[in-house]
Tab-separated table of C-alpha atoms in Angstrom:
chain	number	residue	atom	x	y	z
A	1	UNK	CA	71.398	-0.046	59.183
A	2	UNK	CA	70.653	0.862	63.465
A	3	UNK	CA	73.625	-1.445	63.931
A	4	UNK	CA	76.039	0.263	61.426
A	5	UNK	CA	74.974	3.703	62.930
A	6	UNK	CA	75.572	2.575	66.335
A	7	UNK	CA	78.859	0.876	65.131
A	8	UNK	CA	79.692	4.480	63.724
A	9	UNK	CA	78.836	6.490	66.861
A	10	UNK	CA	81.183	4.050	69.043
A	11	UNK	CA	84.240	4.636	66.312
A	12	UNK	CA	83.463	8.224	67.102
A	13	UNK	CA	83.425	7.913	70.625
A	14	UNK	CA	86.204	6.312	70.341
A	15	UNK	CA	88.545	8.484	68.008
A	16	UNK	CA	87.239	11.576	70.544
A	17	UNK	CA	88.830	9.624	73.447
A	18	UNK	CA	92.117	9.092	71.535
A	19	UNK	CA	92.381	12.506	71.370
A	20	UNK	CA	91.645	13.747	74.384
A	21	UNK	CA	93.976	10.826	76.118
A	22	UNK	CA	96.920	12.159	73.486
A	23	UNK	CA	96.472	15.949	74.940
A	24	UNK	CA	96.492	14.800	78.126
A	25	UNK	CA	99.573	12.740	77.480
A	26	UNK	CA	101.344	15.969	76.145
A	27	UNK	CA	100.093	18.205	78.933
A	28	UNK	CA	101.974	15.481	81.318
A	29	UNK	CA	104.834	15.833	78.964
A	30	UNK	CA	104.988	20.215	79.636
A	31	UNK	CA	104.378	19.827	83.508
A	32	UNK	CA	107.534	17.218	83.387
A	33	UNK	CA	109.670	19.376	81.173
A	34	UNK	CA	108.917	23.191	81.271
A	35	UNK	CA	110.934	23.978	78.053
A	36	UNK	CA	109.614	21.076	75.445
A	37	UNK	CA	110.577	22.830	72.645
A	38	UNK	CA	114.472	23.172	73.540
A	39	UNK	CA	116.821	21.929	75.811
A	40	UNK	CA	118.625	25.846	76.620
A	41	UNK	CA	117.895	27.625	79.363
A	42	UNK	CA	116.094	30.967	79.935
A	43	UNK	CA	118.549	33.729	77.563
A	44	UNK	CA	118.487	36.475	80.455
A	45	UNK	CA	119.511	38.948	78.051
A	46	UNK	CA	116.207	38.575	76.200
A	47	UNK	CA	114.714	38.431	80.360
A	48	UNK	CA	115.857	41.406	80.580
A	49	UNK	CA	115.028	42.928	78.198
A	50	UNK	CA	111.178	41.820	78.236
A	51	UNK	CA	111.314	43.081	81.793
A	52	UNK	CA	112.575	46.370	80.377
A	53	UNK	CA	109.931	46.204	77.749
A	54	UNK	CA	107.339	46.493	80.361
A	55	UNK	CA	109.161	48.976	82.551
A	56	UNK	CA	109.163	51.231	79.289
A	57	UNK	CA	105.604	50.307	78.980
A	58	UNK	CA	104.917	51.183	82.103
A	59	UNK	CA	106.850	54.502	82.284
A	60	UNK	CA	104.690	55.556	78.827
A	61	UNK	CA	101.340	54.634	80.520
A	62	UNK	CA	102.795	57.273	83.304
A	63	UNK	CA	104.228	60.221	81.320
A	64	UNK	CA	100.481	59.788	79.335
A	65	UNK	CA	98.782	60.109	82.297
A	66	UNK	CA	101.099	62.951	83.348
A	67	UNK	CA	100.978	64.436	80.147
A	68	UNK	CA	96.867	64.224	79.771
A	69	UNK	CA	96.709	66.103	83.313
A	70	UNK	CA	99.344	68.695	82.312
A	71	UNK	CA	97.387	69.494	79.190
A	72	UNK	CA	94.463	69.365	81.143
A	73	UNK	CA	95.735	71.901	83.128
A	74	UNK	CA	96.927	73.646	80.188
A	75	UNK	CA	93.297	74.060	79.159
A	76	UNK	CA	91.845	74.964	82.067
A	77	UNK	CA	94.283	77.796	82.482
A	78	UNK	CA	93.757	78.952	78.614
A	79	UNK	CA	90.308	78.930	79.279
A	80	UNK	CA	90.555	81.260	82.664
A	81	UNK	CA	92.848	83.192	80.721
A	82	UNK	CA	90.670	83.815	78.212
A	83	UNK	CA	87.854	84.483	80.336
A	84	UNK	CA	89.869	87.342	82.057
A	85	UNK	CA	90.475	89.030	78.795
A	86	UNK	CA	87.483	89.046	77.963
A	87	UNK	CA	85.949	90.687	81.526
A	88	UNK	CA	89.386	93.358	80.972
A	89	UNK	CA	87.781	93.611	77.178
A	90	UNK	CA	84.655	94.557	78.929
A	91	UNK	CA	85.755	96.840	81.715
A	92	UNK	CA	87.708	98.553	78.683
A	93	UNK	CA	85.325	98.794	76.313
A	94	UNK	CA	83.235	100.585	79.808
A	95	UNK	CA	86.130	102.682	80.441
A	96	UNK	CA	85.678	103.976	76.530
A	97	UNK	CA	82.511	104.529	76.657
A	98	UNK	CA	82.556	106.534	79.858
A	99	UNK	CA	85.152	109.196	78.571
A	100	UNK	CA	83.743	109.277	75.736
A	101	UNK	CA	80.733	110.872	77.414
A	102	UNK	CA	82.524	112.577	79.659
A	103	UNK	CA	84.598	114.125	76.569
A	104	UNK	CA	80.973	115.096	75.156
A	105	UNK	CA	80.443	116.326	78.533
A	106	UNK	CA	83.175	118.303	78.580
A	107	UNK	CA	82.433	119.745	75.296
A	108	UNK	CA	79.152	120.617	75.871
A	109	UNK	CA	80.088	122.871	79.031
A	110	UNK	CA	82.910	124.215	77.118
A	111	UNK	CA	80.083	126.566	75.770
A	112	UNK	CA	77.884	126.755	78.654
A	113	UNK	CA	79.837	125.700	81.549
A	114	UNK	CA	78.827	125.273	84.858
A	115	UNK	CA	80.119	125.377	88.150
A	116	UNK	CA	76.955	124.695	90.456
A	117	UNK	CA	78.158	122.057	93.003
A	118	UNK	CA	75.758	120.051	95.788
A	119	UNK	CA	78.483	121.923	98.319
A	120	UNK	CA	79.339	124.939	98.470
A	121	UNK	CA	82.910	125.068	96.917
A	122	UNK	CA	83.379	128.347	98.460
A	123	UNK	CA	81.530	130.747	100.927
A	124	UNK	CA	82.537	133.661	103.206
A	125	UNK	CA	84.137	132.627	106.383
A	126	UNK	CA	85.496	134.532	109.622
A	127	UNK	CA	88.118	132.974	110.049
A	128	UNK	CA	91.756	134.581	109.611
A	129	UNK	CA	93.379	134.031	106.400
A	130	UNK	CA	96.166	132.081	105.487
A	131	UNK	CA	96.964	133.875	102.200
A	132	UNK	CA	95.755	136.497	99.688
A	133	UNK	CA	94.280	135.899	96.153
A	134	UNK	CA	96.266	139.519	95.122
A	135	UNK	CA	95.157	140.536	91.371
A	136	UNK	CA	97.482	139.547	89.037
B	1	UNK	CA	107.481	134.749	86.332
B	2	UNK	CA	107.918	137.731	88.469
B	3	UNK	CA	105.827	136.723	91.593
B	4	UNK	CA	105.780	135.361	94.987
B	5	UNK	CA	105.141	131.768	95.186
B	6	UNK	CA	103.741	130.030	98.847
B	7	UNK	CA	103.279	126.700	99.358
B	8	UNK	CA	101.508	125.337	102.418
B	9	UNK	CA	101.145	121.833	103.277
B	10	UNK	CA	99.436	120.267	106.256
B	11	UNK	CA	101.614	116.717	105.999
B	12	UNK	CA	100.063	113.501	105.945
B	13	UNK	CA	103.829	112.401	106.023
B	14	UNK	CA	107.314	112.287	108.065
B	15	UNK	CA	109.365	115.454	107.856
B	16	UNK	CA	111.709	114.056	105.313
B	17	UNK	CA	108.937	113.472	102.936
B	18	UNK	CA	107.268	116.692	103.077
B	19	UNK	CA	110.725	118.198	102.427
B	20	UNK	CA	110.567	116.450	99.678
B	21	UNK	CA	107.549	117.241	98.400
B	22	UNK	CA	107.687	121.145	98.710
B	23	UNK	CA	111.176	121.043	96.984
B	24	UNK	CA	109.385	119.258	94.148
B	25	UNK	CA	106.863	121.461	94.086
B	26	UNK	CA	109.191	124.628	93.796
B	27	UNK	CA	110.914	122.423	90.932
B	28	UNK	CA	107.860	122.262	89.198
B	29	UNK	CA	107.035	125.718	89.299
B	30	UNK	CA	110.818	126.676	87.978
B	31	UNK	CA	110.363	124.012	85.182
B	32	UNK	CA	106.832	125.371	84.083
B	33	UNK	CA	108.885	128.538	84.002
B	34	UNK	CA	111.268	127.393	81.699
B	35	UNK	CA	108.572	126.536	79.170
B	36	UNK	CA	105.925	129.168	79.930
B	37	UNK	CA	106.921	132.391	80.642
B	38	UNK	CA	107.854	135.339	78.179
B	39	UNK	CA	110.285	137.163	80.164
B	40	UNK	CA	112.789	134.839	79.667
B	41	UNK	CA	114.387	134.958	76.857
B	42	UNK	CA	115.261	130.702	76.655
B	43	UNK	CA	112.363	129.903	77.207
B	44	UNK	CA	110.198	127.560	75.031
B	45	UNK	CA	107.325	130.078	74.479
B	46	UNK	CA	109.678	132.798	73.951
B	47	UNK	CA	111.508	130.306	70.890
B	48	UNK	CA	108.041	129.550	69.961
B	49	UNK	CA	107.037	133.615	69.420
B	50	UNK	CA	110.795	134.081	67.917
B	51	UNK	CA	110.588	131.245	65.418
B	52	UNK	CA	106.996	131.706	64.933
B	53	UNK	CA	106.580	127.265	64.766
B	54	UNK	CA	108.017	125.352	66.897
B	55	UNK	CA	108.129	121.601	68.216
B	56	UNK	CA	106.961	122.210	72.110
B	57	UNK	CA	106.894	120.103	74.914
B	58	UNK	CA	103.655	118.664	75.860
B	59	UNK	CA	103.666	121.142	78.918
B	60	UNK	CA	103.472	124.174	76.605
B	61	UNK	CA	101.218	121.800	74.036
B	62	UNK	CA	98.398	121.568	76.897
B	63	UNK	CA	99.178	124.871	78.111
B	64	UNK	CA	98.492	125.892	74.698
B	65	UNK	CA	95.615	123.832	73.747
B	66	UNK	CA	93.793	125.035	77.010
B	67	UNK	CA	94.290	128.732	76.026
B	68	UNK	CA	92.991	128.291	73.205
B	69	UNK	CA	90.157	126.172	73.926
B	70	UNK	CA	89.687	128.815	76.808
B	71	UNK	CA	89.490	131.746	74.293
B	72	UNK	CA	86.586	130.017	72.758
B	73	UNK	CA	84.848	129.113	76.140
B	74	UNK	CA	85.153	132.740	77.012
B	75	UNK	CA	83.863	134.171	73.181
B	76	UNK	CA	87.318	135.807	72.786
B	77	UNK	CA	87.592	137.727	76.300
B	78	UNK	CA	90.436	135.891	77.293
B	79	UNK	CA	92.985	135.395	74.122
B	80	UNK	CA	96.552	134.452	74.662
B	81	UNK	CA	97.374	136.211	70.829
B	82	UNK	CA	97.348	139.312	73.024
B	83	UNK	CA	101.069	139.609	73.036
B	84	UNK	CA	101.732	142.130	71.162
B	85	UNK	CA	98.805	144.454	72.158
B	86	UNK	CA	100.736	144.072	75.488
B	87	UNK	CA	104.234	144.998	74.553
B	88	UNK	CA	102.150	147.980	72.919
B	89	UNK	CA	100.706	149.103	76.135
B	90	UNK	CA	104.023	148.974	77.410
B	91	UNK	CA	104.094	145.505	79.574
B	92	UNK	CA	107.304	144.010	78.188
B	93	UNK	CA	108.754	143.682	81.094
B	94	UNK	CA	107.312	142.840	84.654
B	95	UNK	CA	104.827	144.841	86.348
B	96	UNK	CA	107.005	146.169	88.669
B	97	UNK	CA	109.645	146.897	86.085
B	98	UNK	CA	107.092	148.984	83.862
B	99	UNK	CA	108.551	153.093	83.564
B	100	UNK	CA	105.956	155.551	84.847
B	101	UNK	CA	105.262	156.975	81.554
B	102	UNK	CA	106.771	156.235	77.986
B	103	UNK	CA	105.716	156.650	74.308
B	104	UNK	CA	101.948	156.466	72.352
B	105	UNK	CA	101.282	152.978	72.385
B	106	UNK	CA	100.325	152.928	69.099
B	107	UNK	CA	97.587	151.440	66.635
B	108	UNK	CA	95.395	149.114	68.422
B	109	UNK	CA	96.987	145.174	68.111
B	110	UNK	CA	93.253	143.155	68.478
B	111	UNK	CA	93.415	139.367	69.672
B	112	UNK	CA	92.265	136.234	67.578
B	113	UNK	CA	95.609	135.826	66.289
B	114	UNK	CA	95.702	132.338	64.590
B	115	UNK	CA	97.157	129.818	66.538
B	116	UNK	CA	97.360	126.164	65.084
B	117	UNK	CA	98.551	123.603	68.045
B	118	UNK	CA	98.809	119.817	66.604
B	119	UNK	CA	99.390	117.574	69.758
B	120	UNK	CA	99.667	114.385	67.241
B	121	UNK	CA	103.063	116.203	65.843
B	122	UNK	CA	103.690	118.414	68.444
B	123	UNK	CA	103.717	121.614	66.561
B	124	UNK	CA	102.551	125.218	67.454
B	125	UNK	CA	102.610	127.342	64.323
B	126	UNK	CA	101.441	130.712	64.915
B	127	UNK	CA	99.757	133.011	62.146
B	128	UNK	CA	102.134	135.941	60.681
B	129	UNK	CA	102.537	138.677	63.521
B	130	UNK	CA	100.956	136.954	66.523
B	131	UNK	CA	102.984	135.992	69.565
B	132	UNK	CA	101.572	134.444	72.313
B	133	UNK	CA	101.419	135.681	76.235
B	134	UNK	CA	100.655	132.779	78.246
B	135	UNK	CA	101.199	134.283	81.690
B	136	UNK	CA	98.029	134.592	83.491
B	137	UNK	CA	97.345	131.335	82.600
B	138	UNK	CA	100.582	129.586	82.653
B	139	UNK	CA	100.775	130.737	86.596
B	140	UNK	CA	97.457	128.919	87.083
B	141	UNK	CA	98.475	126.167	84.925
B	142	UNK	CA	102.222	125.849	87.256
B	143	UNK	CA	99.799	126.621	90.673
B	144	UNK	CA	97.596	123.104	89.799
B	145	UNK	CA	100.636	121.207	88.272
B	146	UNK	CA	102.529	122.425	92.098
B	147	UNK	CA	99.218	121.620	94.166
B	148	UNK	CA	99.201	117.881	92.778
B	149	UNK	CA	102.848	117.300	93.171
B	150	UNK	CA	102.494	118.698	97.075
B	151	UNK	CA	99.087	117.153	97.847
B	152	UNK	CA	100.506	113.818	97.532
B	153	UNK	CA	102.182	114.728	100.771
B	154	UNK	CA	98.946	115.984	102.884
B	155	UNK	CA	96.799	118.829	102.045
B	156	UNK	CA	98.300	121.877	100.684
B	157	UNK	CA	97.179	125.459	99.391
B	158	UNK	CA	100.092	126.712	96.661
B	159	UNK	CA	99.418	130.498	95.692
B	160	UNK	CA	101.360	131.770	92.547
B	161	UNK	CA	100.908	135.551	93.177
B	162	UNK	CA	97.119	135.256	94.276
B	163	UNK	CA	96.668	132.653	91.815
B	164	UNK	CA	95.571	129.686	94.140
B	165	UNK	CA	95.333	126.011	94.056
B	166	UNK	CA	94.076	123.946	97.002
B	167	UNK	CA	93.899	120.372	97.260
B	168	UNK	CA	92.581	118.404	100.720
B	169	UNK	CA	90.871	120.855	103.552
B	170	UNK	CA	92.793	122.936	106.620
B	171	UNK	CA	92.239	119.986	109.421
B	172	UNK	CA	89.113	119.381	107.880
B	173	UNK	CA	88.074	123.363	107.212
B	174	UNK	CA	88.226	125.508	103.932
B	175	UNK	CA	91.208	127.408	103.142
B	176	UNK	CA	90.253	131.251	104.324
B	177	UNK	CA	91.825	133.344	102.065
B	178	UNK	CA	91.956	136.787	101.929
B	179	UNK	CA	90.299	138.875	98.906
B	180	UNK	CA	90.299	142.895	98.924
B	181	UNK	CA	87.125	144.347	97.989
B	182	UNK	CA	86.405	148.217	98.283
B	183	UNK	CA	88.952	149.206	100.371
B	184	UNK	CA	88.608	146.483	103.044
B	185	UNK	CA	89.040	142.867	102.569
B	186	UNK	CA	86.996	139.540	102.889
B	187	UNK	CA	87.938	136.236	104.025
B	188	UNK	CA	86.178	133.215	101.651
B	189	UNK	CA	86.567	129.807	102.785
B	190	UNK	CA	88.004	127.057	99.678
B	191	UNK	CA	87.105	124.051	99.726
B	192	UNK	CA	88.506	122.703	96.468
B	193	UNK	CA	89.834	123.663	93.329
B	194	UNK	CA	91.448	126.927	92.101
B	195	UNK	CA	90.807	130.747	93.580
B	196	UNK	CA	91.706	133.446	91.044
B	197	UNK	CA	92.156	137.993	91.185
B	198	UNK	CA	92.593	139.936	88.389
B	199	UNK	CA	92.281	143.419	88.642
B	200	UNK	CA	93.356	146.654	86.958
B	201	UNK	CA	94.304	148.358	89.796
B	202	UNK	CA	97.370	146.653	91.273
B	203	UNK	CA	100.072	149.004	88.684
B	204	UNK	CA	99.067	151.455	86.287
B	205	UNK	CA	101.083	153.614	84.165
B	206	UNK	CA	101.075	155.837	81.074
B	207	UNK	CA	101.818	155.756	77.126
B	208	UNK	CA	101.607	158.931	75.299
B	209	UNK	CA	99.808	160.210	78.300
B	210	UNK	CA	96.713	157.088	78.389
B	211	UNK	CA	96.302	155.799	81.303
B	212	UNK	CA	97.818	152.090	81.083
B	213	UNK	CA	97.442	148.618	83.266
B	214	UNK	CA	97.803	145.040	82.032
B	215	UNK	CA	94.539	143.814	81.058
B	216	UNK	CA	93.610	143.847	77.851
B	217	UNK	CA	90.451	143.728	75.882
B	218	UNK	CA	91.184	141.403	72.782
B	219	UNK	CA	88.518	143.247	70.718
B	220	UNK	CA	89.790	146.580	71.081
B	221	UNK	CA	93.509	145.274	71.481
B	222	UNK	CA	93.848	148.107	74.159
B	223	UNK	CA	94.012	148.128	77.964
B	224	UNK	CA	90.058	147.146	79.027
B	225	UNK	CA	87.546	149.830	79.738
B	226	UNK	CA	85.639	147.921	81.877
B	227	UNK	CA	83.529	149.378	84.992
B	228	UNK	CA	85.216	146.932	87.008
B	229	UNK	CA	88.450	146.845	88.780
B	230	UNK	CA	89.093	143.737	90.368
B	231	UNK	CA	87.333	140.446	89.936
B	232	UNK	CA	87.840	137.135	92.382
B	233	UNK	CA	86.834	134.062	90.525
B	234	UNK	CA	86.311	130.190	91.695
B	235	UNK	CA	86.599	127.604	89.644
B	236	UNK	CA	87.707	123.743	89.118
B	237	UNK	CA	91.277	125.277	89.380
B	238	UNK	CA	93.763	127.583	89.110
B	239	UNK	CA	93.758	128.422	85.784
B	240	UNK	CA	90.620	128.110	84.678
B	241	UNK	CA	89.752	130.387	87.735
B	242	UNK	CA	92.858	132.665	86.289
B	243	UNK	CA	90.472	132.546	82.916
B	244	UNK	CA	87.547	133.199	84.245
B	245	UNK	CA	88.530	136.274	86.295
B	246	UNK	CA	90.102	138.103	83.488
B	247	UNK	CA	86.892	137.165	81.488
B	248	UNK	CA	84.166	138.529	83.391
B	249	UNK	CA	86.706	141.704	84.611
B	250	UNK	CA	86.837	142.356	80.961
B	251	UNK	CA	83.193	141.667	80.774
B	252	UNK	CA	81.896	144.185	82.963
B	253	UNK	CA	79.856	144.436	86.074
B	254	UNK	CA	76.197	143.847	84.188
B	255	UNK	CA	77.576	141.012	82.024
B	256	UNK	CA	79.919	139.583	84.601
B	257	UNK	CA	77.231	139.121	86.875
B	258	UNK	CA	74.682	137.657	83.784
B	259	UNK	CA	77.332	135.086	82.965
B	260	UNK	CA	78.494	134.244	86.780
B	261	UNK	CA	75.248	133.460	87.779
B	262	UNK	CA	74.322	131.397	85.587
B	263	UNK	CA	77.446	129.272	85.282
B	264	UNK	CA	77.261	129.054	89.308
B	265	UNK	CA	80.296	130.520	89.459
B	266	UNK	CA	81.538	131.876	92.562
B	267	UNK	CA	82.987	135.349	92.090
B	268	UNK	CA	83.627	138.577	93.505
B	269	UNK	CA	83.212	141.698	91.252
B	270	UNK	CA	84.587	145.157	92.661
B	271	UNK	CA	83.154	148.465	90.637
B	272	UNK	CA	85.434	150.873	89.768
B	273	UNK	CA	83.374	152.525	92.232
B	274	UNK	CA	84.267	150.309	95.017
B	275	UNK	CA	81.053	148.630	95.068
B	276	UNK	CA	81.601	144.718	95.692
B	277	UNK	CA	79.312	142.181	94.350
B	278	UNK	CA	78.886	138.483	94.877
B	279	UNK	CA	77.689	136.696	92.452
B	280	UNK	CA	77.158	133.250	91.011
B	281	UNK	CA	75.913	131.872	94.884
B	282	UNK	CA	78.862	132.964	96.293
B	283	UNK	CA	77.197	134.053	100.138
């Protein structure tokens, strides 16, 4: 039994070693012939298309990156514009509120007007006049 | 508007621009006269009075709505619907052209006439038999608008026959303006706004033996019998000054003193006896 097992292992080793050898032989064959599956030279059209494909892929990448950058700028501008609109709306609201207050104050004062001023609007002065407020 | 106009400008611009501003102020006054003079038969006001209803310009709408607001504010002592009473009293032409005597003034024509002014549609509609006289307030309004234009070129004073509007100062000092009182004159320094004088002593005439003047008491529909002959009022602009000068004149000395003091409106009251009083904080 022991001998048999040892014998099987030997066989396996041999078989594995043979495969490795075979692969090595193929590798050598590739090295010797870079086009093992064909005897034709490389197609220049195909190479050109492949090169073109690479260029297009690269361009697409660049365009995608540029588009992303522009889109980011647009979103940023949109955000800033929305903020400006909010600020303008806030200012308009304040102006509307002030106008309403002024209108209410004017309505209130129309029935009881007041001309009291912190500084005098008119006083008697000794200067020679430049005009006359004649009766009309 | 049958009155002299005086434009004074302390220019803050070059000579050409100053001339342009002065010309612009003159044009503005002429334009408002085309709108609001009752002495011009082709004015917008005359067409409204003739038709009873009219879609009017924004200028006429503003003057009329201000006049109606001031009728309320003065409790009816200023009233633009005393046109019929003025005609009846003989004031159907400029003051200088009124004959010294004429027939009886007829029945009294009180104010309080119906006027519907709708800024939304731009239409003014007068009640039956109602016509508008905007003489005083339109003069003040014209002075204010001319001052708005002239004021863009520097400090200025605009006088429309004594209805005065100022913008800015006269080299840092108030504008010195002469006011007549009790046979004498005084000078009032005006720092801002407007000043106007209303009086019954400027021009008088007779109708049916009765002495007339152009200040109608809207309550009686007759020339006012106030114990004041002249009131000078100072307000936020010439139009308001003109209205209050007339309203306080009609009120009489006692009520005018109380009201001017209450409002804090600098005012000079000249009584029929020549006694002059400064009220409303004027010193």
